[in-house]
Amino acid sequence: MGSVLESVLAAGFADVDALLRGGGDEAEPPPWKRLLIASVSGGLFYGAVMGSYGLAPLQALYSALKVPLLVGVATLLCLPNFYTVNAVLGLRADFPRAVRAILSAQGTVAVVLAGLAPITALLYASLSVYGLAVAANGVMFLIAALAGQVALARRYRPLIAANPRHRLGRAAWLTLYIFVAIQMAWVLRPFIGDPSLPTRFFRSGAWGNAYVEVARLLWGLV
Amino acid sequence: MTLFRTVDDLLRGTHTRPEKLQKGEIDLDTGRLLTAVLLLGMTYGVFMGLYAVLRGGEGAIRQIGAATLKVPLLFVLTLVVTFPSLYVFSALAQSRLTFQMTLRLLLAAIAVNMALLASFGPVTGFFTLSTESYPFMIVLNVAFFTISGIVGLTFLRKTLAGVFEGAATGGQNVFRVWLVIYSVVGAQMGWILRPFIGDPHRPFELFRERQGNFFIAVWEAFWNLF
């Protein structure tokens, strides 16, 4: 019985394992479809845990949808530019591998988030201040993003070795992606759900521009 | 699809290999290049004009139509203004570039510029959906135009380096001066053709009254962010 369970788990986690170990030419990332499944399920899982702070099932569901949405839509918006940048840099032939590298990194972020979810849940159980819950998630996302960077660096290593211009392509991707993802996260608020506010998919008046808000805040401080 | 292929080949630099250039060949069709420039420009124009439509002001539909036409127009007109002087001075400097080759080369550079700009389109569209601030949209668009402009001109500079390899440098110097003129004319042309995005607090107008210049306006939009 134990060995059956073990083999089922091993089969299910083979993709996750390949994703996390990455690196080298021989260790190919999982195929597109399975990569997508691993990424989406990782995001859904963390999102559900993230949204359970107020113990409102609806908020947990919304947050579960929002995390894959955040990463997925931001990626789609930036891909046309990534293609053009690669082509202009003369890296068009490597484009499928570069996209693979980026999607593997996104998948790694999702899987690492899922791995951190139990810690978030434990923190939720021991924190009663909403602000601290927000900060805890900030730390989790930071850790996952750093793990994503490690995965990206690994997948990009053979590409950069073949053509150092891939460094520039990666930098262009990261700049645009971070710029878009920050705004995407702002638009999709709330992720955690302040228990003192009613549950909604979008916070009322949530649309707006993160950068304009930050500029106003800074200007208010000066 | 063949058009996409043209752009893809262009971006890959298939048509602009140094060995071909030095023989004085660029096997690109002027008509097809122009079509690519127009279509890619219009694509970005639609994303740019979306701001006015979503704010639903008077004449919003006309604004998106105007933006769609104005973006490709901006580049074509800039080329029309700067090309004759470039050709005259480059011939005077005994450059090896013929009239046709110069035109193809410039159109190719503009097509690269437009391809990059069009690829920023979805990002502009997303920020348009979620941003109220008009100054932010101006600064964002100026940034995207600047980045794609720099990439387009870098493409031109590299291609020219291939053309002029081992040749007298007179023609190359003409191009260097031209690059600066082209950038300034392009920026000011954008100013003359404004509004592209459409201030939501003002009624639709095809062109604004003649006043000020591009460089002062961008500076002001930047400070209005705060």
XYZ file of C-alpha atoms in Angstrom:
448
model
C 0.000 0.000 0.000
C 2.724 2.363 1.001
C 4.729 1.671 -2.136
C 1.647 2.258 -4.371
C 1.095 5.647 -2.754
C 4.751 6.376 -3.131
C 4.803 5.592 -6.856
C 1.630 7.620 -7.502
C 3.166 10.582 -5.727
C 6.450 10.120 -7.558
C 4.672 10.104 -10.937
C 2.676 13.222 -10.045
C 5.713 15.046 -8.792
C 8.071 14.001 -11.586
C 7.303 17.214 -13.470
C 7.664 19.341 -10.374
C 10.934 17.645 -9.634
C 12.245 18.208 -13.176
C 11.137 21.825 -12.947
C 12.903 22.444 -9.657
C 16.137 20.659 -10.448
C 16.424 22.148 -13.917
C 19.782 23.180 -15.286
C 22.185 21.550 -17.679
C 21.440 20.518 -21.227
C 20.358 17.016 -20.371
C 17.639 18.000 -17.877
C 14.883 19.258 -20.142
C 11.938 20.992 -18.500
C 8.621 19.104 -18.650
C 6.626 19.416 -21.902
C 4.428 22.522 -22.418
C 1.157 21.040 -21.257
C 2.501 19.492 -18.083
C 4.491 22.624 -17.344
C 1.268 24.617 -17.600
C -0.604 22.189 -15.330
C 2.145 22.312 -12.695
C 2.242 26.139 -12.813
C -1.499 26.678 -12.673
C -2.090 24.170 -9.895
C 0.777 25.635 -7.857
C -0.683 29.114 -8.261
C -4.221 27.975 -7.473
C -3.074 26.246 -4.315
C -1.079 29.162 -2.953
C -3.849 31.576 -3.915
C -6.423 29.538 -2.006
C -4.245 29.526 1.103
C -3.446 33.210 0.668
C -7.124 34.130 0.519
C -8.077 32.141 3.586
C -6.922 34.736 6.107
C -10.459 35.946 6.820
C -11.806 32.358 6.638
C -14.200 33.450 3.887
C -14.481 30.627 1.294
C -15.388 33.066 -1.492
C -12.248 35.123 -0.913
C -10.159 31.932 -0.956
C -11.711 31.015 -4.305
C -11.115 34.493 -5.758
C -7.508 34.535 -4.583
C -6.965 31.047 -5.949
C -8.013 32.289 -9.383
C -6.084 35.514 -9.103
C -2.579 34.130 -8.583
C -2.449 32.116 -11.868
C -4.273 34.997 -13.570
C -1.666 37.496 -12.396
C 1.261 35.470 -13.712
C -0.499 34.198 -16.835
C -1.902 37.457 -18.158
C 1.232 39.461 -17.366
C 3.276 36.845 -19.249
C 0.956 36.931 -22.269
C 1.102 40.722 -22.435
C 4.901 40.720 -22.473
C 5.474 37.810 -24.858
C 5.043 39.739 -28.155
C 7.713 42.163 -27.018
C 9.978 39.313 -25.905
C 9.678 37.803 -29.377
C 10.567 41.078 -31.103
C 13.464 41.787 -28.767
C 14.904 38.312 -29.371
C 14.522 38.661 -33.120
C 16.196 42.077 -33.140
C 19.055 40.769 -31.015
C 19.585 38.022 -33.588
C 18.397 35.314 -31.181
C 15.321 34.330 -33.136
C 16.540 30.745 -33.621
C 16.752 30.261 -29.856
C 13.334 31.800 -29.206
C 11.490 28.547 -28.351
C 14.177 27.676 -25.821
C 14.122 31.177 -24.354
C 10.343 31.030 -23.914
C 10.755 27.614 -22.321
C 13.291 29.075 -19.899
C 10.936 31.863 -18.946
C 7.904 29.639 -18.533
C 9.947 27.198 -16.459
C 10.937 30.081 -14.218
C 7.285 31.121 -13.869
C 6.405 27.506 -13.093
C 9.145 27.389 -10.467
C 7.691 30.501 -8.817
C 4.268 28.822 -8.648
C 5.624 25.528 -7.319
C 7.795 27.248 -4.701
C 4.791 29.316 -3.614
C 2.807 26.121 -3.214
C 5.633 24.711 -1.131
C 5.552 27.778 1.095
C 1.766 27.708 1.465
C 1.739 25.649 4.679
C 4.051 28.209 6.287
C 1.698 31.002 5.236
C -1.198 29.048 6.756
C 0.718 28.605 9.997
C 1.544 32.311 10.073
C -2.114 33.183 9.459
C -3.076 31.010 12.408
C -0.706 32.921 14.638
C -1.156 36.493 13.324
C -4.150 38.625 14.148
C -3.061 41.824 12.457
C -3.994 42.170 8.767
C -0.910 44.256 8.022
C 1.357 41.442 9.232
C -0.488 38.949 7.008
C 0.184 41.222 4.055
C 3.858 41.459 5.023
C 4.115 37.650 5.417
C 2.809 37.178 1.881
C 5.222 39.809 0.644
C 8.078 37.756 2.091
C 6.727 34.528 0.518
C 6.432 36.146 -2.906
C 9.934 37.551 -2.557
C 11.341 34.093 -1.753
C 9.439 32.541 -4.671
C 10.592 35.295 -7.036
C 14.213 34.719 -6.018
C 13.771 30.986 -6.603
C 12.347 31.855 -10.023
C 15.492 33.878 -10.724
C 17.660 30.893 -9.818
C 15.654 28.705 -12.217
C 15.836 31.342 -14.943
C 19.597 31.676 -14.524
C 19.987 27.886 -14.817
C 17.865 27.582 -17.939
C 19.567 30.581 -19.510
C 23.097 29.397 -18.809
C 23.440 27.240 -21.960
C 21.780 29.985 -24.031
C 24.164 32.650 -22.741
C 27.125 30.340 -23.275
C 26.076 29.981 -26.915
C 25.431 33.690 -27.376
C 26.117 36.280 -24.648
C 23.454 38.560 -26.130
C 20.877 36.419 -24.352
C 21.831 38.404 -21.247
C 20.306 41.474 -22.837
C 17.209 39.548 -23.917
C 16.688 38.299 -20.386
C 17.196 41.769 -18.916
C 14.643 43.224 -21.346
C 12.161 40.525 -20.387
C 12.610 41.053 -16.652
C 12.293 44.834 -16.911
C 9.054 44.762 -18.883
C 7.601 41.806 -16.978
C 8.196 43.335 -13.558
C 6.799 46.662 -14.759
C 3.615 44.965 -15.996
C 3.284 42.443 -13.143
C 3.371 45.169 -10.471
C 0.489 46.947 -12.150
C -1.311 43.640 -12.691
C -1.027 42.833 -8.980
C -2.362 46.297 -8.185
C -5.352 45.833 -10.470
C -6.171 42.373 -9.093
C -6.196 43.485 -5.454
C -7.246 42.247 -2.914
C -5.326 38.976 -2.729
C -5.608 38.368 0.986
C -8.879 40.076 1.803
C -9.168 42.427 4.762
C -11.670 40.650 7.068
C -13.215 44.025 7.963
C -14.216 44.639 4.330
C -16.863 42.743 2.324
C -15.548 40.022 -0.041
C -15.301 41.149 -3.651
C -13.368 39.990 -6.684
C -12.038 43.491 -7.227
C -11.711 46.057 -4.489
C -14.145 48.879 -5.140
C -12.224 51.634 -6.887
C -9.288 49.255 -7.217
C -8.551 50.180 -10.793
C -5.931 52.792 -10.941
C -2.278 52.942 -11.554
C 0.223 51.640 -9.012
C 2.985 53.917 -10.289
C 0.852 57.053 -10.162
C -0.169 56.147 -6.587
C 3.443 55.628 -5.521
C 4.511 58.880 -7.207
C 1.730 60.701 -5.320
C 2.736 59.084 -2.021
C 6.375 60.047 -2.512
C 5.412 63.542 -3.577
C 3.234 63.814 -0.452
C 6.218 62.908 1.720
C 8.506 65.554 0.238
C 1.379 35.515 -43.577
C 4.021 36.439 -46.141
C 4.023 39.869 -44.541
C 4.733 38.342 -41.146
C 7.506 36.362 -42.797
C 8.980 39.575 -44.226
C 8.995 41.204 -40.806
C 10.375 38.086 -39.146
C 13.198 37.846 -41.707
C 13.874 41.531 -41.315
C 14.102 41.261 -37.544
C 16.400 38.278 -37.855
C 18.623 40.335 -40.161
C 18.359 37.839 -43.028
C 18.182 40.630 -45.589
C 20.912 42.763 -44.143
C 23.935 40.485 -43.984
C 27.178 42.431 -44.553
C 28.255 40.233 -47.493
C 25.041 41.105 -49.340
C 25.163 44.764 -48.411
C 28.671 45.243 -49.700
C 27.552 44.039 -53.108
C 24.911 46.738 -52.948
C 21.997 44.344 -52.581
C 19.021 44.496 -50.286
C 16.466 42.043 -51.572
C 13.480 43.636 -49.894
C 10.390 44.819 -51.696
C 9.678 48.519 -51.040
C 5.927 48.009 -51.331
C 5.882 45.148 -48.882
C 8.057 47.056 -46.413
C 5.728 50.025 -46.602
C 2.694 47.790 -46.036
C 4.383 46.267 -42.986
C 5.186 49.736 -41.618
C 1.589 50.899 -42.105
C -0.020 47.793 -40.598
C 2.295 47.583 -37.595
C 1.889 51.319 -36.966
C -1.883 51.030 -37.158
C -1.821 48.156 -34.687
C -0.093 50.305 -32.109
C -2.339 53.237 -33.010
C -5.417 51.225 -32.030
C -3.946 50.464 -28.584
C -2.990 54.110 -28.206
C -6.443 55.417 -29.128
C -8.138 52.974 -26.757
C -7.674 55.421 -23.881
C -10.122 57.891 -25.416
C -12.690 55.169 -26.145
C -12.630 53.828 -22.600
C -13.046 57.313 -21.148
C -16.105 57.589 -23.409
C -15.762 61.297 -24.075
C -17.239 63.111 -27.030
C -15.611 62.044 -30.304
C -13.910 58.998 -28.741
C -14.445 56.871 -31.849
C -12.963 59.587 -34.016
C -9.992 59.735 -31.652
C -9.187 56.021 -32.004
C -9.553 56.359 -35.775
C -7.232 59.352 -35.770
C -4.654 57.587 -33.599
C -4.731 54.514 -35.850
C -3.903 56.639 -38.868
C -1.561 59.051 -37.142
C 0.987 56.542 -35.843
C 2.006 55.211 -39.288
C 1.633 58.728 -40.718
C 4.084 60.064 -38.153
C 6.828 57.763 -39.410
C 6.060 58.085 -43.093
C 5.997 61.897 -42.905
C 9.216 61.991 -40.907
C 10.807 59.911 -43.643
C 9.394 62.179 -46.361
C 10.848 65.237 -44.608
C 14.290 63.824 -43.910
C 14.924 61.464 -46.825
C 15.603 63.977 -49.629
C 18.318 65.812 -47.731
C 19.861 62.522 -46.657
C 20.008 61.284 -50.217
C 21.440 64.525 -51.582
C 24.191 64.803 -49.015
C 25.062 61.138 -49.057
C 25.416 61.209 -52.868
C 27.522 64.333 -52.496
C 29.781 62.442 -50.086
C 30.146 59.742 -52.788
C 28.466 57.085 -50.722
C 28.056 53.703 -52.407
C 24.360 53.640 -51.542
C 22.009 54.153 -54.451
C 18.705 56.001 -54.144
C 16.688 52.794 -54.067
C 18.987 51.101 -51.588
C 18.893 54.092 -49.237
C 15.110 54.108 -49.319
C 14.873 50.381 -48.652
C 17.358 50.621 -45.831
C 15.440 53.403 -44.112
C 12.100 51.683 -44.582
C 13.613 48.515 -43.137
C 14.799 50.434 -40.073
C 11.355 51.994 -39.639
C 9.729 48.558 -39.987
C 11.958 47.246 -37.180
C 11.005 50.284 -35.116
C 7.285 49.679 -35.800
C 7.512 45.960 -35.042
C 8.931 46.690 -31.618
C 6.376 49.426 -31.007
C 3.519 47.109 -32.030
C 4.856 44.459 -29.685
C 4.486 46.959 -26.818
C 0.831 47.339 -27.849
C -0.670 44.778 -25.437
C 1.184 46.416 -22.529
C -0.114 49.853 -23.517
C -3.594 48.338 -23.795
C -3.369 46.861 -20.317
C -2.222 50.128 -18.733
C -4.958 51.964 -20.637
C -7.552 49.665 -19.057
C -6.354 50.351 -15.546
C -5.052 53.924 -15.625
C -7.000 57.149 -15.214
C -3.968 59.425 -15.257
C -3.503 61.089 -18.646
C 0.055 62.291 -17.901
C 1.048 58.700 -17.056
C -0.195 57.485 -20.425
C 1.782 60.228 -22.152
C 4.994 59.329 -20.330
C 4.439 55.580 -20.958
C 3.875 56.113 -24.675
C 6.858 58.434 -25.000
C 8.969 55.765 -23.289
C 7.764 53.032 -25.694
C 8.296 55.252 -28.743
C 11.765 56.160 -27.501
C 12.825 52.566 -26.827
C 11.571 51.296 -30.175
C 13.074 54.333 -31.923
C 16.469 53.623 -30.393
C 16.260 49.967 -31.459
C 15.248 50.940 -35.012
C 18.125 53.378 -35.322
C 20.576 50.884 -33.820
C 19.492 48.430 -36.507
C 20.165 51.123 -39.117
C 23.540 51.999 -37.635
C 24.640 48.354 -37.622
C 23.434 47.765 -41.160
C 25.273 50.877 -42.314
C 28.442 49.693 -40.608
C 28.103 46.615 -42.840
C 27.604 48.748 -45.933
C 30.520 51.046 -45.296
C 32.974 48.419 -44.129
C 36.331 49.174 -45.724
C 34.955 52.193 -47.607
C 35.626 55.923 -47.311
C 33.799 57.360 -44.312
C 32.222 60.451 -45.902
C 28.888 58.722 -46.470
C 28.879 57.323 -42.963
C 29.328 60.766 -41.429
C 26.365 62.044 -43.415
C 24.296 59.251 -41.885
C 25.476 60.072 -38.394
C 24.288 63.652 -38.748
C 21.092 62.411 -40.348
C 20.316 60.138 -37.363
C 20.233 63.179 -35.092
C 18.102 65.179 -37.531
C 15.720 62.253 -37.983
C 15.226 61.882 -34.230
C 14.527 65.563 -33.692
C 12.206 65.816 -36.714
C 10.397 62.654 -35.620
C 9.804 64.007 -32.130
C 8.558 67.334 -33.432
C 6.418 65.620 -36.094
C 4.748 63.714 -33.285
C 4.059 67.034 -31.613
C 2.524 68.542 -34.754
C 0.272 65.504 -35.261
C -0.943 65.457 -31.654
C -3.258 64.511 -29.986
C -2.616 60.771 -30.259
C -4.079 59.663 -26.938
C -6.666 62.397 -26.485
C -6.997 64.444 -23.303
C -10.260 63.238 -21.709
C -11.018 66.775 -20.530
C -10.925 68.287 -23.988
C -13.250 67.836 -26.969
C -12.019 65.857 -29.977
C -9.802 67.732 -32.360
C -7.911 66.273 -35.282
C -4.928 68.531 -34.698
C -4.268 70.906 -31.847
C -3.443 74.566 -32.341
C 0.154 75.334 -33.210
C 2.093 76.087 -30.049
C 5.056 74.945 -27.972
C 7.234 71.958 -28.845
C 7.676 68.316 -28.012
C 10.568 68.603 -25.590
C 8.945 71.162 -23.297
C 5.682 69.194 -23.290
C 7.250 65.878 -22.234
C 9.052 67.662 -19.427
C 5.740 69.129 -18.236
C 3.898 65.784 -18.477
C 6.618 64.202 -16.344
C 6.170 66.810 -13.613
C 2.398 66.532 -13.802
C 2.725 62.894 -12.737
C 3.254 64.063 -9.172
